[in-house]
mmCIF file of the C-alpha atoms, coordinates in Angstrom:
data_MODEL
# 
_entry.id   MODEL 
# 
loop_
_atom_site.group_PDB 
_atom_site.id 
_atom_site.type_symbol 
_atom_site.label_atom_id 
_atom_site.label_alt_id 
_atom_site.label_comp_id 
_atom_site.label_asym_id 
_atom_site.label_entity_id 
_atom_site.label_seq_id 
_atom_site.pdbx_PDB_ins_code 
_atom_site.Cartn_x 
_atom_site.Cartn_y 
_atom_site.Cartn_z 
_atom_site.occupancy 
_atom_site.B_iso_or_equiv 
_atom_site.pdbx_formal_charge 
_atom_site.auth_seq_id 
_atom_site.auth_comp_id 
_atom_site.auth_asym_id 
_atom_site.auth_atom_id 
_atom_site.pdbx_PDB_model_num 
ATOM 1   C CA . MET A 1 1   ? 86.586  112.382 98.049  1.00 0.00 ? 1   MET A CA 1 
ATOM 2   C CA . SER A 1 2   ? 84.497  110.639 95.220  1.00 0.00 ? 2   SER A CA 1 
ATOM 3   C CA . LEU A 1 3   ? 82.301  107.896 96.029  1.00 0.00 ? 3   LEU A CA 1 
ATOM 4   C CA . LYS A 1 4   ? 84.837  105.561 93.846  1.00 0.00 ? 4   LYS A CA 1 
ATOM 5   C CA . ASN A 1 5   ? 87.581  106.592 96.313  1.00 0.00 ? 5   ASN A CA 1 
ATOM 6   C CA . GLN A 1 6   ? 85.888  106.323 98.967  1.00 0.00 ? 6   GLN A CA 1 
ATOM 7   C CA . LYS A 1 7   ? 84.305  102.573 98.725  1.00 0.00 ? 7   LYS A CA 1 
ATOM 8   C CA . PHE A 1 8   ? 88.799  101.911 97.195  1.00 0.00 ? 8   PHE A CA 1 
ATOM 9   C CA . ASN A 1 9   ? 89.721  103.538 101.054 1.00 0.00 ? 9   ASN A CA 1 
ATOM 10  C CA . LYS A 1 10  ? 86.953  101.372 102.920 1.00 0.00 ? 10  LYS A CA 1 
ATOM 11  C CA . SER A 1 11  ? 87.875  98.389  100.933 1.00 0.00 ? 11  SER A CA 1 
ATOM 12  C CA . ILE A 1 12  ? 91.788  98.836  102.013 1.00 0.00 ? 12  ILE A CA 1 
ATOM 13  C CA . GLU A 1 13  ? 90.592  99.560  105.450 1.00 0.00 ? 13  GLU A CA 1 
ATOM 14  C CA . VAL A 1 14  ? 88.902  96.192  105.417 1.00 0.00 ? 14  VAL A CA 1 
ATOM 15  C CA . LEU A 1 15  ? 91.836  94.461  104.242 1.00 0.00 ? 15  LEU A CA 1 
ATOM 16  C CA . THR A 1 16  ? 94.353  96.029  106.578 1.00 0.00 ? 16  THR A CA 1 
ATOM 17  C CA . LYS A 1 17  ? 92.278  95.087  109.756 1.00 0.00 ? 17  LYS A CA 1 
ATOM 18  C CA . SER A 1 18  ? 91.706  91.428  108.423 1.00 0.00 ? 18  SER A CA 1 
ATOM 19  C CA . ILE A 1 19  ? 95.547  90.384  108.303 1.00 0.00 ? 19  ILE A CA 1 
ATOM 20  C CA . ARG A 1 20  ? 98.222  90.426  110.348 1.00 0.00 ? 20  ARG A CA 1 
ATOM 21  C CA . GLY A 1 21  ? 100.920 91.423  107.996 1.00 0.00 ? 21  GLY A CA 1 
ATOM 22  C CA . GLU A 1 22  ? 101.629 94.827  106.348 1.00 0.00 ? 22  GLU A CA 1 
ATOM 23  C CA . VAL A 1 23  ? 99.167  96.615  103.795 1.00 0.00 ? 23  VAL A CA 1 
ATOM 24  C CA . LEU A 1 24  ? 101.240 99.245  102.158 1.00 0.00 ? 24  LEU A CA 1 
ATOM 25  C CA . LEU A 1 25  ? 99.780  102.306 99.118  1.00 0.00 ? 25  LEU A CA 1 
ATOM 26  C CA . ASP A 1 26  ? 102.134 103.269 96.625  1.00 0.00 ? 26  ASP A CA 1 
ATOM 27  C CA . GLU A 1 27  ? 105.080 101.471 97.898  1.00 0.00 ? 27  GLU A CA 1 
ATOM 28  C CA . LEU A 1 28  ? 108.039 102.072 95.590  1.00 0.00 ? 28  LEU A CA 1 
ATOM 29  C CA . MET A 1 29  ? 109.149 98.825  94.014  1.00 0.00 ? 29  MET A CA 1 
ATOM 30  C CA . SER A 1 30  ? 112.643 99.911  93.803  1.00 0.00 ? 30  SER A CA 1 
ATOM 31  C CA . ARG A 1 31  ? 112.923 99.241  97.659  1.00 0.00 ? 31  ARG A CA 1 
ATOM 32  C CA . HIS A 1 32  ? 111.943 95.350  96.498  1.00 0.00 ? 32  HIS A CA 1 
ATOM 33  C CA . THR A 1 33  ? 113.905 94.576  93.537  1.00 0.00 ? 33  THR A CA 1 
ATOM 34  C CA . SER A 1 34  ? 117.469 93.473  93.266  1.00 0.00 ? 34  SER A CA 1 
ATOM 35  C CA . PHE A 1 35  ? 118.345 96.259  90.158  1.00 0.00 ? 35  PHE A CA 1 
ATOM 36  C CA . LYS A 1 36  ? 116.391 99.240  92.615  1.00 0.00 ? 36  LYS A CA 1 
ATOM 37  C CA . ILE A 1 37  ? 114.679 100.646 89.868  1.00 0.00 ? 37  ILE A CA 1 
ATOM 38  C CA . GLY A 1 38  ? 111.037 101.054 89.338  1.00 0.00 ? 38  GLY A CA 1 
ATOM 39  C CA . GLY A 1 39  ? 107.553 102.738 90.339  1.00 0.00 ? 39  GLY A CA 1 
ATOM 40  C CA . SER A 1 40  ? 105.034 102.212 92.948  1.00 0.00 ? 40  SER A CA 1 
ATOM 41  C CA . ALA A 1 41  ? 102.837 99.590  93.592  1.00 0.00 ? 41  ALA A CA 1 
ATOM 42  C CA . GLU A 1 42  ? 99.454  100.547 93.901  1.00 0.00 ? 42  GLU A CA 1 
ATOM 43  C CA . ILE A 1 43  ? 99.086  98.250  97.003  1.00 0.00 ? 43  ILE A CA 1 
ATOM 44  C CA . PHE A 1 44  ? 102.083 96.036  98.471  1.00 0.00 ? 44  PHE A CA 1 
ATOM 45  C CA . VAL A 1 45  ? 100.956 93.141  101.085 1.00 0.00 ? 45  VAL A CA 1 
ATOM 46  C CA . LYS A 1 46  ? 103.395 91.225  103.071 1.00 0.00 ? 46  LYS A CA 1 
ATOM 47  C CA . PRO A 1 47  ? 101.323 88.793  104.337 1.00 0.00 ? 47  PRO A CA 1 
ATOM 48  C CA . TYR A 1 48  ? 102.559 87.491  107.719 1.00 0.00 ? 48  TYR A CA 1 
ATOM 49  C CA . ASP A 1 49  ? 101.149 83.852  107.314 1.00 0.00 ? 49  ASP A CA 1 
ATOM 50  C CA . ALA A 1 50  ? 99.183  81.879  105.068 1.00 0.00 ? 50  ALA A CA 1 
ATOM 51  C CA . ASP A 1 51  ? 95.755  82.989  106.147 1.00 0.00 ? 51  ASP A CA 1 
ATOM 52  C CA . ASP A 1 52  ? 97.068  86.520  105.398 1.00 0.00 ? 52  ASP A CA 1 
ATOM 53  C CA . LEU A 1 53  ? 97.873  85.140  101.779 1.00 0.00 ? 53  LEU A CA 1 
ATOM 54  C CA . ILE A 1 54  ? 94.515  83.416  101.507 1.00 0.00 ? 54  ILE A CA 1 
ATOM 55  C CA . THR A 1 55  ? 92.512  86.537  102.453 1.00 0.00 ? 55  THR A CA 1 
ATOM 56  C CA . THR A 1 56  ? 94.679  88.905  100.626 1.00 0.00 ? 56  THR A CA 1 
ATOM 57  C CA . LEU A 1 57  ? 93.774  86.675  97.323  1.00 0.00 ? 57  LEU A CA 1 
ATOM 58  C CA . ARG A 1 58  ? 90.190  86.818  98.026  1.00 0.00 ? 58  ARG A CA 1 
ATOM 59  C CA . TRP A 1 59  ? 90.101  90.258  98.720  1.00 0.00 ? 59  TRP A CA 1 
ATOM 60  C CA . ALA A 1 60  ? 92.072  90.907  95.142  1.00 0.00 ? 60  ALA A CA 1 
ATOM 61  C CA . LYS A 1 61  ? 89.439  88.916  93.596  1.00 0.00 ? 61  LYS A CA 1 
ATOM 62  C CA . ASN A 1 62  ? 86.628  89.938  95.365  1.00 0.00 ? 62  ASN A CA 1 
ATOM 63  C CA . ASN A 1 63  ? 87.710  93.971  94.077  1.00 0.00 ? 63  ASN A CA 1 
ATOM 64  C CA . LYS A 1 64  ? 89.044  92.613  90.534  1.00 0.00 ? 64  LYS A CA 1 
ATOM 65  C CA . MET A 1 65  ? 92.126  93.621  91.311  1.00 0.00 ? 65  MET A CA 1 
ATOM 66  C CA . PRO A 1 66  ? 95.528  92.333  89.349  1.00 0.00 ? 66  PRO A CA 1 
ATOM 67  C CA . ILE A 1 67  ? 98.015  90.311  91.279  1.00 0.00 ? 67  ILE A CA 1 
ATOM 68  C CA . PHE A 1 68  ? 101.895 90.342  90.942  1.00 0.00 ? 68  PHE A CA 1 
ATOM 69  C CA . VAL A 1 69  ? 103.597 87.940  93.357  1.00 0.00 ? 69  VAL A CA 1 
ATOM 70  C CA . VAL A 1 70  ? 107.287 88.549  94.250  1.00 0.00 ? 70  VAL A CA 1 
ATOM 71  C CA . GLY A 1 71  ? 109.799 87.241  96.027  1.00 0.00 ? 71  GLY A CA 1 
ATOM 72  C CA . ASN A 1 72  ? 113.352 88.316  96.551  1.00 0.00 ? 72  ASN A CA 1 
ATOM 73  C CA . GLY A 1 73  ? 112.960 90.441  93.894  1.00 0.00 ? 73  GLY A CA 1 
ATOM 74  C CA . THR A 1 74  ? 115.612 89.272  91.373  1.00 0.00 ? 74  THR A CA 1 
ATOM 75  C CA . ASN A 1 75  ? 115.204 88.757  87.763  1.00 0.00 ? 75  ASN A CA 1 
ATOM 76  C CA . ILE A 1 76  ? 112.505 91.782  87.461  1.00 0.00 ? 76  ILE A CA 1 
ATOM 77  C CA . ILE A 1 77  ? 112.247 94.778  86.303  1.00 0.00 ? 77  ILE A CA 1 
ATOM 78  C CA . VAL A 1 78  ? 109.367 97.278  87.480  1.00 0.00 ? 78  VAL A CA 1 
ATOM 79  C CA . SER A 1 79  ? 108.458 100.013 84.982  1.00 0.00 ? 79  SER A CA 1 
ATOM 80  C CA . ASP A 1 80  ? 108.797 103.600 86.269  1.00 0.00 ? 80  ASP A CA 1 
ATOM 81  C CA . SER A 1 81  ? 104.851 103.694 86.105  1.00 0.00 ? 81  SER A CA 1 
ATOM 82  C CA . GLY A 1 82  ? 104.507 101.145 88.660  1.00 0.00 ? 82  GLY A CA 1 
ATOM 83  C CA . ILE A 1 83  ? 102.393 98.179  89.033  1.00 0.00 ? 83  ILE A CA 1 
ATOM 84  C CA . GLU A 1 84  ? 98.614  98.244  89.278  1.00 0.00 ? 84  GLU A CA 1 
ATOM 85  C CA . GLY A 1 85  ? 96.655  96.336  91.720  1.00 0.00 ? 85  GLY A CA 1 
ATOM 86  C CA . VAL A 1 86  ? 98.266  93.824  94.705  1.00 0.00 ? 86  VAL A CA 1 
ATOM 87  C CA . VAL A 1 87  ? 101.628 92.956  94.758  1.00 0.00 ? 87  VAL A CA 1 
ATOM 88  C CA . ILE A 1 88  ? 102.293 90.151  97.246  1.00 0.00 ? 88  ILE A CA 1 
ATOM 89  C CA . LYS A 1 89  ? 105.753 89.682  98.619  1.00 0.00 ? 89  LYS A CA 1 
ATOM 90  C CA . ILE A 1 90  ? 106.372 86.153  100.072 1.00 0.00 ? 90  ILE A CA 1 
ATOM 91  C CA . SER A 1 91  ? 109.956 85.722  100.097 1.00 0.00 ? 91  SER A CA 1 
ATOM 92  C CA . ASP A 1 92  ? 110.443 86.622  103.856 1.00 0.00 ? 92  ASP A CA 1 
ATOM 93  C CA . THR A 1 93  ? 107.076 84.609  105.116 1.00 0.00 ? 93  THR A CA 1 
ATOM 94  C CA . PHE A 1 94  ? 107.583 81.361  103.252 1.00 0.00 ? 94  PHE A CA 1 
ATOM 95  C CA . SER A 1 95  ? 111.086 80.255  103.786 1.00 0.00 ? 95  SER A CA 1 
ATOM 96  C CA . ASN A 1 96  ? 110.490 77.150  105.852 1.00 0.00 ? 96  ASN A CA 1 
ATOM 97  C CA . MET A 1 97  ? 112.455 73.723  104.282 1.00 0.00 ? 97  MET A CA 1 
ATOM 98  C CA . ILE A 1 98  ? 111.421 70.215  105.494 1.00 0.00 ? 98  ILE A CA 1 
ATOM 99  C CA . PHE A 1 99  ? 114.291 67.523  104.513 1.00 0.00 ? 99  PHE A CA 1 
ATOM 100 C CA . ASP A 1 100 ? 113.245 63.861  104.690 1.00 0.00 ? 100 ASP A CA 1 
ATOM 101 C CA . ARG A 1 101 ? 116.054 61.881  103.768 1.00 0.00 ? 101 ARG A CA 1 
ATOM 102 C CA . ASN A 1 102 ? 116.691 62.567  100.147 1.00 0.00 ? 102 ASN A CA 1 
ATOM 103 C CA . ASP A 1 103 ? 113.163 64.625  99.601  1.00 0.00 ? 103 ASP A CA 1 
ATOM 104 C CA . VAL A 1 104 ? 112.575 68.117  100.417 1.00 0.00 ? 104 VAL A CA 1 
ATOM 105 C CA . LEU A 1 105 ? 109.589 70.272  100.883 1.00 0.00 ? 105 LEU A CA 1 
ATOM 106 C CA . VAL A 1 106 ? 110.025 74.165  100.009 1.00 0.00 ? 106 VAL A CA 1 
ATOM 107 C CA . GLN A 1 107 ? 107.878 77.121  100.662 1.00 0.00 ? 107 GLN A CA 1 
ATOM 108 C CA . ALA A 1 108 ? 108.233 79.747  97.854  1.00 0.00 ? 108 ALA A CA 1 
ATOM 109 C CA . GLY A 1 109 ? 110.063 82.249  99.837  1.00 0.00 ? 109 GLY A CA 1 
ATOM 110 C CA . VAL A 1 110 ? 112.965 80.300  100.389 1.00 0.00 ? 110 VAL A CA 1 
ATOM 111 C CA . SER A 1 111 ? 116.357 81.089  98.384  1.00 0.00 ? 111 SER A CA 1 
ATOM 112 C CA . LEU A 1 112 ? 117.629 79.065  96.242  1.00 0.00 ? 112 LEU A CA 1 
ATOM 113 C CA . GLN A 1 113 ? 120.962 79.915  97.284  1.00 0.00 ? 113 GLN A CA 1 
ATOM 114 C CA . ARG A 1 114 ? 119.981 78.558  100.729 1.00 0.00 ? 114 ARG A CA 1 
ATOM 115 C CA . LEU A 1 115 ? 118.368 75.640  99.283  1.00 0.00 ? 115 LEU A CA 1 
ATOM 116 C CA . LEU A 1 116 ? 121.699 74.350  97.710  1.00 0.00 ? 116 LEU A CA 1 
ATOM 117 C CA . GLU A 1 117 ? 123.576 75.397  101.111 1.00 0.00 ? 117 GLU A CA 1 
ATOM 118 C CA . GLU A 1 118 ? 121.502 72.917  102.978 1.00 0.00 ? 118 GLU A CA 1 
ATOM 119 C CA . GLY A 1 119 ? 121.266 70.330  100.356 1.00 0.00 ? 119 GLY A CA 1 
ATOM 120 C CA . MET A 1 120 ? 125.374 70.390  100.657 1.00 0.00 ? 120 MET A CA 1 
ATOM 121 C CA . ARG A 1 121 ? 125.461 70.096  103.728 1.00 0.00 ? 121 ARG A CA 1 
ATOM 122 C CA . ARG A 1 122 ? 123.120 66.839  103.620 1.00 0.00 ? 122 ARG A CA 1 
ATOM 123 C CA . ASN A 1 123 ? 125.092 65.475  101.560 1.00 0.00 ? 123 ASN A CA 1 
ATOM 124 C CA . LEU A 1 124 ? 122.243 65.821  98.709  1.00 0.00 ? 124 LEU A CA 1 
ATOM 125 C CA . CYS A 1 125 ? 123.052 66.222  95.188  1.00 0.00 ? 125 CYS A CA 1 
ATOM 126 C CA . GLY A 1 126 ? 121.208 66.711  91.519  1.00 0.00 ? 126 GLY A CA 1 
ATOM 127 C CA . MET A 1 127 ? 121.021 70.852  91.756  1.00 0.00 ? 127 MET A CA 1 
ATOM 128 C CA . GLU A 1 128 ? 124.738 71.881  91.249  1.00 0.00 ? 128 GLU A CA 1 
ATOM 129 C CA . PHE A 1 129 ? 123.488 73.202  87.880  1.00 0.00 ? 129 PHE A CA 1 
ATOM 130 C CA . ALA A 1 130 ? 121.761 76.329  89.918  1.00 0.00 ? 130 ALA A CA 1 
ATOM 131 C CA . TRP A 1 131 ? 124.419 77.351  91.923  1.00 0.00 ? 131 TRP A CA 1 
ATOM 132 C CA . GLY A 1 132 ? 124.892 81.005  91.581  1.00 0.00 ? 132 GLY A CA 1 
ATOM 133 C CA . ILE A 1 133 ? 121.295 81.826  90.221  1.00 0.00 ? 133 ILE A CA 1 
ATOM 134 C CA . PRO A 1 134 ? 119.599 84.703  92.778  1.00 0.00 ? 134 PRO A CA 1 
ATOM 135 C CA . GLY A 1 135 ? 116.038 84.598  94.073  1.00 0.00 ? 135 GLY A CA 1 
ATOM 136 C CA . ALA A 1 136 ? 113.755 82.610  95.960  1.00 0.00 ? 136 ALA A CA 1 
ATOM 137 C CA . ILE A 1 137 ? 112.741 79.007  94.467  1.00 0.00 ? 137 ILE A CA 1 
ATOM 138 C CA . GLY A 1 138 ? 109.032 80.293  94.226  1.00 0.00 ? 138 GLY A CA 1 
ATOM 139 C CA . GLY A 1 139 ? 109.991 82.522  91.224  1.00 0.00 ? 139 GLY A CA 1 
ATOM 140 C CA . SER A 1 140 ? 112.583 80.021  89.866  1.00 0.00 ? 140 SER A CA 1 
ATOM 141 C CA . ILE A 1 141 ? 110.140 77.673  89.158  1.00 0.00 ? 141 ILE A CA 1 
ATOM 142 C CA . ALA A 1 142 ? 108.117 80.120  87.829  1.00 0.00 ? 142 ALA A CA 1 
ATOM 143 C CA . MET A 1 143 ? 110.256 81.190  85.339  1.00 0.00 ? 143 MET A CA 1 
ATOM 144 C CA . ASN A 1 144 ? 111.996 77.903  84.798  1.00 0.00 ? 144 ASN A CA 1 
ATOM 145 C CA . ALA A 1 145 ? 115.524 79.342  86.005  1.00 0.00 ? 145 ALA A CA 1 
ATOM 146 C CA . GLY A 1 146 ? 118.661 77.321  84.683  1.00 0.00 ? 146 GLY A CA 1 
ATOM 147 C CA . SER A 1 147 ? 121.797 77.004  82.999  1.00 0.00 ? 147 SER A CA 1 
ATOM 148 C CA . ASN A 1 148 ? 122.494 75.583  79.689  1.00 0.00 ? 148 ASN A CA 1 
ATOM 149 C CA . SER A 1 149 ? 121.650 72.116  80.385  1.00 0.00 ? 149 SER A CA 1 
ATOM 150 C CA . ARG A 1 150 ? 119.106 71.863  83.348  1.00 0.00 ? 150 ARG A CA 1 
ATOM 151 C CA . PHE A 1 151 ? 116.233 74.033  84.623  1.00 0.00 ? 151 PHE A CA 1 
ATOM 152 C CA . LEU A 1 152 ? 113.658 74.116  87.178  1.00 0.00 ? 152 LEU A CA 1 
ATOM 153 C CA . SER A 1 153 ? 110.150 73.714  86.611  1.00 0.00 ? 153 SER A CA 1 
ATOM 154 C CA . THR A 1 154 ? 106.634 72.666  88.108  1.00 0.00 ? 154 THR A CA 1 
# 
């Protein structure tokens, strides 16, 4: 094994021991996308909490690794050649919503469908245009998901 590979493996070991979530190598992205296609993620991380996310982001930066964040894996197509660097899946972990009258604080991993259903249950309106759009709120905002007349953005 080359010195470069030994250092890489040691670095992965440090990340794995530093977080409570999962660290997987060469994880097939087809397992994490709605289209069920795509090659492997070089490093695939499912953080357990915000501390894991911060640790992973710092680790990737320190190791000069590209970062690709996914939620529910909708509206992404991964090449058969896969993704170099670190893929961080946040949908399962970051899925809390806090309602305060007409305001809502939503974590990035909340599905858009769940947000709309809970809003309807609370007689809130204004996001009807987003009904039927798949995915998590984080990706929906990042991609400006929407319809002909309205869209989500930051």
